[in-house]
RNA sequence: GCCGGGGUGGCGGAAUUGGCAGACGCACAGGACUUAAAAUCCUGCGAUCCUUACCGAUCGUACCGGUUCGACCCCGGUUCCCGGCACCA
């Protein structure tokens, strides 16, 4: 074994070996239990960053460990390769998006390979390739045929910079999640997926996911935003249509003193009276100038405008004015609300400003609050007042009673509302999956016939960065014939949101080369669901919700048995430098390539796994990397020395106390590392520290008088296997040097010897009034009483107690004895 | 505002979930080796105090209080930081 740890040579050697032996190729095998490990596939920007290194290192350790544990492991990788950056590159540099993307993929793939990740590259997918997006289109058509895709004209979120619409989920604080440009509104006819049909199931089934972080489940729960209440119909004076409102507080209906419509509500134009028209128009004009951010800001003052009309409270016959106001949104509930100033803070503010009556209908228990002279709305529990036959009830109980009453009279019914909206998937972009739909003036919309798939992206397009989507510049793309009547027709010009591509890629991996179907049900059912999914928290809502939605629809279509895609989810923390996220603008980027060139990928992997628990943010430390590198050098020298000094004719027998100590440490470490990696614990950092302790013990042992190098040799073998999922290259090399001809990857995970963990005596703590005073040795397996007697009999303990009287003695076997004295 | 998560040495972080707080690593200091340096190896490393030294004492897991023989861990309150949602009726 060479003196020096030459990571360059070693890493190249073993990467080549793995590839030549096709070691990571996986096939279905019913005789073995399967384990599907998946890391979120990257967008091929061309450059790997530390977040990727972290993400894929975590997945790789898991995959390698599970493989050694005897599972049939699926560990694939691919490219989320449609998207805006490719198109921007085309505009800026004139490079075609497909060429730019393929070059980037090639470059990034090399970088990934240099990390020594155990991927089955035969299953590689790229969402921008025809063989993938063909099936994306096919899946879209299945959605359409099932009534889950529809086109609707609507005011949509429009990013003026990206020149495209955005899904609600892609608008963050009123800004585009990609480019941070304030989002505007635009009336467009767009395709939607009916995710709202699945809202309840997406919510309920979160309970089926104990392997997900509570935090992520909660975020999804809030995003879906289920609320229960009632829909109530109000008659409008001198108007034949009834006004539907949604409320979560039907118990406050007797306190309604006003109605408010969203400014976009279809009734507004019909309702406004002549003498209020000018005011309303002026108000609407003012609203137009407000962006979505301003309009949704909580700090914005509530403003409204009277329409000149009155509605009739169906429960008490009150005549109440109808307004429009800036704080009522068209796209939640029915776009109209009843106003109860006494019991809703927003309504209270509005009523105070416009001199609207405030009628309390709930009396607080606490008499200090004067309901007739409110400073703020009273939103808590209380007793019903001013509410006719419901007076005197607790308001919580009244909710149900009032709904029941309204239901009987046909004026209202209980109703559930979700915050979740349907998913707007049309994008006015080129570099995405074409939506496979055809418009015929006679037949309307039809899906492209299956045999005509894929609808290919044309190459004769121009990238100007202005106005229309580049697709519309193609001379060939738009023209087609109607699949129904054969007359000339036109194609849908929009492409799909790239989040669709990533909503089923995990299914495609199970059968990536299938040309006849999106995936074979048998293969998908063998592998699905993904046992362990690893990725950043930033996908806690969007990607993970969409992927769950897709899986449920595909399940309902009978294409796959699983109805949840990911059994266990690990959301890894960010990689920071000097306390902030690595970014170009801050100038604190550490390039993985540089680190790999300087120290090797084993060092990079070791550091990133050791420096922090995976779900926490990790602060990059150059000296920490040095430390990891030193450790690898340390074991390299140790193993080299052991190989050199070991005499194979000497038996690895445990004789002396030092032998025992080494053997104990070896087995204790095996247990600790195994425990740290299993049961969904992912304590890579503590697993590594356990191995470091073992190495320290081996160093100590080899300096002892009768050190048995055969025993050390066995320990070295075990240590190499334990470390191999973390730093595979150096471990393969050492494994070979230790005399093995096959890969360490193919070895079984080491078992530990329980009996070696049993020691004759155990050191326990002796406390006096809960304070540690001394240590004592007791026989292992001792009973609580025996231990107590043994300890109390010791001279040191007697001296400790002195002439104080013993009140109580707590004895926990093999742990401690606590003597309480007075 | 609402909902989550968190606060442990100079730093990253351990602590079998109520039982020796600070494992492991980094940084730092001292020593060995060396002409010297790097590398390596050894030792020390929470604070304060006592002692010539050995030994030891007190305090210490954001802050205040509680439960318990015993609390980083459980309960109540305060505070700061991070994340999500945010006029959702």
CSV table of N, CA and C (backbone and C1' of nucleotides) in Angstrom, one decimal, chain A residues 218 247-248 295-296 300 302 327 329 332 337 346 419 611 613 623 634 637 685 689 692-693 771 775 815-816 818, chain B residues 3-4 12-16 19-21 23-27 40-41 59 69-70 83-89:
chain,number,residue,atom,x,y,z
A,218,UNK,N,-47.7,20.2,7.8
A,218,UNK,CA,-48.4,21.3,8.2
A,218,UNK,C,-48.5,22.4,7.2
A,247,UNK,N,-69.6,32.0,4.7
A,247,UNK,CA,-69.1,32.5,6.0
A,247,UNK,C,-68.7,31.3,6.8
A,248,UNK,N,-67.7,31.5,7.7
A,248,UNK,CA,-67.4,30.5,8.7
A,248,UNK,C,-68.1,30.7,10.0
A,295,UNK,N,-52.4,45.3,-3.1
A,295,UNK,CA,-53.8,45.0,-2.8
A,295,UNK,C,-53.9,43.9,-1.7
A,296,UNK,N,-52.9,43.0,-1.6
A,296,UNK,CA,-53.1,42.0,-0.6
A,296,UNK,C,-52.3,42.3,0.7
A,300,UNK,N,-52.8,47.6,4.1
A,300,UNK,CA,-53.6,48.5,3.2
A,300,UNK,C,-54.9,48.8,3.9
A,302,UNK,N,-58.6,49.5,4.5
A,302,UNK,CA,-59.8,49.0,3.9
A,302,UNK,C,-60.7,50.1,3.3
A,327,UNK,N,-60.9,44.6,0.1
A,327,UNK,CA,-60.4,43.5,0.9
A,327,UNK,C,-61.2,42.2,0.6
A,329,UNK,N,-62.0,39.2,-1.9
A,329,UNK,CA,-61.3,38.6,-3.1
A,329,UNK,C,-62.3,37.8,-3.9
A,332,UNK,N,-62.0,33.6,-3.7
A,332,UNK,CA,-62.2,32.7,-2.5
A,332,UNK,C,-63.7,32.7,-2.2
A,337,UNK,N,-69.2,38.6,0.7
A,337,UNK,CA,-69.3,38.3,2.2
A,337,UNK,C,-70.4,39.1,2.8
A,346,UNK,N,-61.8,42.8,10.6
A,346,UNK,CA,-61.7,43.5,9.3
A,346,UNK,C,-63.0,44.3,9.0
A,419,UNK,N,-58.6,26.8,0.4
A,419,UNK,CA,-57.8,27.9,-0.1
A,419,UNK,C,-57.1,27.5,-1.4
A,611,UNK,N,-20.6,17.5,9.2
A,611,UNK,CA,-20.6,18.9,9.7
A,611,UNK,C,-21.9,19.2,10.4
A,613,UNK,N,-26.3,17.7,11.2
A,613,UNK,CA,-27.4,16.7,10.8
A,613,UNK,C,-28.0,17.2,9.5
A,623,UNK,N,-11.7,25.0,7.1
A,623,UNK,CA,-10.9,24.2,8.1
A,623,UNK,C,-11.5,22.9,8.4
A,634,UNK,N,-5.5,9.8,8.0
A,634,UNK,CA,-5.2,9.1,9.2
A,634,UNK,C,-5.6,7.6,9.1
A,637,UNK,N,-3.1,5.8,6.7
A,637,UNK,CA,-1.9,5.4,7.3
A,637,UNK,C,-2.1,4.2,8.2
A,685,UNK,N,-23.9,12.4,10.9
A,685,UNK,CA,-22.8,13.0,11.7
A,685,UNK,C,-22.4,12.2,12.9
A,689,UNK,N,-18.8,10.2,13.7
A,689,UNK,CA,-18.0,10.4,14.9
A,689,UNK,C,-17.8,9.1,15.6
A,692,UNK,N,-14.9,7.6,14.0
A,692,UNK,CA,-13.6,8.3,14.4
A,692,UNK,C,-13.2,7.8,15.8
A,693,UNK,N,-14.1,7.6,16.7
A,693,UNK,CA,-13.8,7.1,18.0
A,693,UNK,C,-13.1,5.7,17.9
A,771,UNK,N,-26.4,15.4,43.3
A,771,UNK,CA,-25.2,15.9,42.8
A,771,UNK,C,-24.2,14.8,42.7
A,775,UNK,N,-17.7,8.0,41.5
A,775,UNK,CA,-18.0,6.9,40.6
A,775,UNK,C,-17.9,5.6,41.4
A,815,UNK,N,-26.8,2.5,36.2
A,815,UNK,CA,-26.8,3.9,35.9
A,815,UNK,C,-26.3,4.7,37.1
A,816,UNK,N,-27.1,4.7,38.2
A,816,UNK,CA,-26.7,5.6,39.3
A,816,UNK,C,-27.3,5.1,40.6
A,818,UNK,N,-28.6,7.5,43.8
A,818,UNK,CA,-28.7,8.8,44.4
A,818,UNK,C,-29.2,8.7,45.8
B,3,C,P,-51.7,30.6,16.8
B,3,C,O5',-51.0,29.6,15.7
B,3,C,C5',-51.8,28.7,14.9
B,3,C,C4',-50.9,28.0,14.0
B,3,C,C3',-49.7,27.4,14.6
B,3,C,O3',-50.0,26.2,15.3
B,3,C,C1',-49.1,28.5,12.6
B,4,G,P,-48.9,25.7,16.3
B,4,G,O5',-47.9,24.9,15.3
B,4,G,C5',-46.6,24.8,15.7
B,4,G,C4',-45.8,24.4,14.5
B,4,G,C3',-44.3,24.3,14.8
B,4,G,O3',-44.0,23.0,15.2
B,4,G,C1',-44.5,25.9,13.1
B,12,G,P,-21.8,27.6,16.1
B,12,G,O5',-21.5,26.2,15.3
B,12,G,C5',-21.3,26.3,13.9
B,12,G,C4',-21.1,24.9,13.3
B,12,G,C3',-22.1,23.8,13.8
B,12,G,O3',-23.3,23.9,13.0
B,12,G,C1',-19.9,23.0,14.0
B,13,G,P,-24.6,23.4,13.6
B,13,G,O5',-24.3,21.9,13.9
B,13,G,C5',-24.9,21.2,14.9
B,13,G,C4',-24.0,20.1,15.3
B,13,G,C3',-24.5,19.2,16.4
B,13,G,O3',-25.2,18.1,15.8
B,13,G,C1',-22.4,20.0,17.0
B,14,A,P,-26.3,17.3,16.5
B,14,A,O5',-25.3,16.3,17.2
B,14,A,C5',-25.4,16.1,18.6
B,14,A,C4',-24.5,15.0,19.0
B,14,A,C3',-25.2,14.2,20.1
B,14,A,O3',-25.8,13.1,19.6
B,14,A,C1',-23.2,15.2,21.0
B,15,A,P,-27.3,12.8,19.9
B,15,A,O5',-27.3,12.7,21.5
B,15,A,C5',-26.6,11.6,22.1
B,15,A,C4',-26.6,11.8,23.6
B,15,A,C3',-28.0,12.1,24.2
B,15,A,O3',-28.7,10.9,24.4
B,15,A,C1',-26.3,13.6,25.1
B,16,U,P,-30.3,11.0,24.3
B,16,U,O5',-30.8,9.5,24.2
B,16,U,C5',-30.9,8.9,22.9
B,16,U,C4',-30.8,7.4,23.1
B,16,U,C3',-31.6,6.8,24.2
B,16,U,O3',-32.9,6.5,23.8
B,16,U,C1',-29.4,6.1,24.5
B,19,G,P,-32.4,10.6,30.7
B,19,G,O5',-31.2,10.6,31.7
B,19,G,C5',-30.7,11.8,32.3
B,19,G,C4',-29.7,11.4,33.4
B,19,G,C3',-28.8,10.3,33.1
B,19,G,O3',-27.5,10.5,33.6
B,19,G,C1',-30.0,9.8,35.0
B,20,C,P,-26.4,11.4,32.8
B,20,C,O5',-25.3,11.3,33.9
B,20,C,C5',-25.4,12.0,35.1
B,20,C,C4',-24.0,12.6,35.4
B,20,C,C3',-23.5,13.5,34.4
B,20,C,O3',-22.7,14.6,35.0
B,20,C,C1',-22.0,11.7,34.7
B,21,A,P,-23.5,15.9,35.3
B,21,A,O5',-23.7,16.5,33.9
B,21,A,C5',-22.6,16.8,33.1
B,21,A,C4',-23.0,16.6,31.6
B,21,A,C3',-21.9,17.0,30.7
B,21,A,O3',-21.1,15.9,30.4
B,21,A,C1',-23.8,18.2,30.1
B,23,A,P,-16.6,16.6,24.9
B,23,A,O5',-16.4,15.2,24.2
B,23,A,C5',-16.7,14.0,25.0
B,23,A,C4',-17.3,12.9,24.2
B,23,A,C3',-16.7,12.7,22.8
B,23,A,O3',-15.5,11.9,22.9
B,23,A,C1',-19.0,12.8,22.6
B,24,C,P,-14.1,12.4,22.3
B,24,C,O5',-14.5,12.6,20.7
B,24,C,C5',-14.7,11.5,19.9
B,24,C,C4',-15.2,11.9,18.5
B,24,C,C3',-14.4,13.1,17.9
B,24,C,O3',-13.2,12.6,17.3
B,24,C,C1',-16.6,13.7,17.8
B,25,G,P,-11.9,13.4,17.4
B,25,G,O5',-12.2,14.7,16.4
B,25,G,C5',-12.4,14.5,15.0
B,25,G,C4',-13.0,15.7,14.4
B,25,G,C3',-12.2,17.0,14.5
B,25,G,O3',-11.2,17.0,13.6
B,25,G,C1',-14.5,17.4,15.0
B,26,C,P,-9.9,17.9,13.9
B,26,C,O5',-10.4,19.4,13.7
B,26,C,C5',-10.9,19.9,12.4
B,26,C,C4',-11.4,21.3,12.5
B,26,C,C3',-10.5,22.3,13.1
B,26,C,O3',-9.5,22.8,12.2
B,26,C,C1',-12.6,22.5,14.1
B,27,A,P,-8.1,23.2,12.6
B,27,A,O5',-8.4,24.4,13.5
B,27,A,C5',-8.8,25.6,13.0
B,27,A,C4',-9.1,26.7,14.0
B,27,A,C3',-8.0,27.0,15.0
B,27,A,O3',-7.1,27.9,14.4
B,27,A,C1',-9.9,26.5,16.2
B,40,U,P,-1.4,16.1,9.7
B,40,U,O5',-0.5,15.0,10.5
B,40,U,C5',-0.3,13.7,10.0
B,40,U,C4',0.7,13.0,10.9
B,40,U,C3',0.3,12.9,12.3
B,40,U,O3',-0.6,11.8,12.6
B,40,U,C1',2.6,13.6,12.1
B,41,C,P,-1.7,12.0,13.7
B,41,C,O5',-0.8,11.7,15.0
B,41,C,C5',-0.2,10.4,15.3
B,41,C,C4',0.8,10.5,16.4
B,41,C,C3',0.1,11.1,17.7
B,41,C,O3',-0.6,10.1,18.4
B,41,C,C1',2.2,12.1,17.3
B,59,C,P,-24.0,25.6,43.1
B,59,C,O5',-23.8,26.5,41.8
B,59,C,C5',-24.2,27.9,41.8
B,59,C,C4',-23.7,28.5,40.5
B,59,C,C3',-24.2,28.0,39.2
B,59,C,O3',-25.5,28.5,39.0
B,59,C,C1',-21.9,28.2,39.0
B,69,C,P,-39.6,13.6,44.8
B,69,C,O5',-38.0,13.6,44.8
B,69,C,C5',-37.2,13.9,46.0
B,69,C,C4',-35.8,13.7,45.7
B,69,C,C3',-35.2,14.3,44.4
B,69,C,O3',-34.9,15.7,44.7
B,69,C,C1',-34.5,12.1,44.5
B,70,G,P,-35.3,16.8,43.6
B,70,G,O5',-34.4,16.3,42.4
B,70,G,C5',-33.0,16.5,42.4
B,70,G,C4',-32.3,15.9,41.2
B,70,G,C3',-32.8,16.4,39.9
B,70,G,O3',-32.2,17.6,39.5
B,70,G,C1',-32.7,14.1,39.8
B,83,G,P,-35.7,33.2,7.4
B,83,G,O5',-36.8,32.0,7.4
B,83,G,C5',-36.5,30.8,6.7
B,83,G,C4',-37.6,29.8,6.9
B,83,G,C3',-38.9,30.2,6.3
B,83,G,O3',-39.0,30.0,4.9
B,83,G,C1',-39.2,29.2,8.5
B,84,G,P,-40.0,31.0,4.1
B,84,G,O5',-41.4,30.4,4.4
B,84,G,C5',-41.7,29.0,3.9
B,84,G,C4',-43.1,28.6,4.5
B,84,G,C3',-44.2,29.6,4.1
B,84,G,O3',-44.7,29.4,2.8
B,84,G,C1',-44.3,29.0,6.4
B,85,C,P,-45.3,30.6,2.0
B,85,C,O5',-46.6,30.9,2.8
B,85,C,C5',-47.7,30.0,2.7
B,85,C,C4',-48.8,30.4,3.6
B,85,C,C3',-49.3,31.8,3.4
B,85,C,O3',-50.2,31.9,2.2
B,85,C,C1',-49.0,31.6,5.7
B,86,A,P,-50.1,33.2,1.3
B,86,A,O5',-50.7,34.3,2.2
B,86,A,C5',-52.0,34.3,2.6
B,86,A,C4',-52.2,35.2,3.8
B,86,A,C3',-52.3,36.6,3.5
B,86,A,O3',-53.5,37.0,3.0
B,86,A,C1',-51.0,36.2,5.5
B,87,C,P,-53.7,38.4,2.4
B,87,C,O5',-55.1,38.5,3.1
B,87,C,C5',-55.3,38.2,4.5
B,87,C,C4',-56.4,39.0,5.0
B,87,C,C3',-57.7,38.6,4.5
B,87,C,O3',-58.7,38.4,5.5
B,87,C,C1',-57.4,41.0,4.4
B,88,C,P,-58.5,37.1,6.4
B,88,C,O5',-59.0,36.0,5.3
B,88,C,C5',-60.4,35.8,5.1
B,88,C,C4',-60.6,34.3,4.7
B,88,C,C3',-59.6,33.4,5.5
B,88,C,O3',-60.2,32.6,6.5
B,88,C,C1',-59.3,33.2,3.1
B,89,A,P,-61.4,31.8,6.6
B,89,A,O5',-62.5,32.9,6.9
B,89,A,C5',-63.8,32.7,6.5
B,89,A,C4',-64.5,34.1,6.6
B,89,A,C3',-65.9,34.1,5.9
B,89,A,O3',-66.9,33.7,6.9
B,89,A,C1',-64.7,35.9,5.1
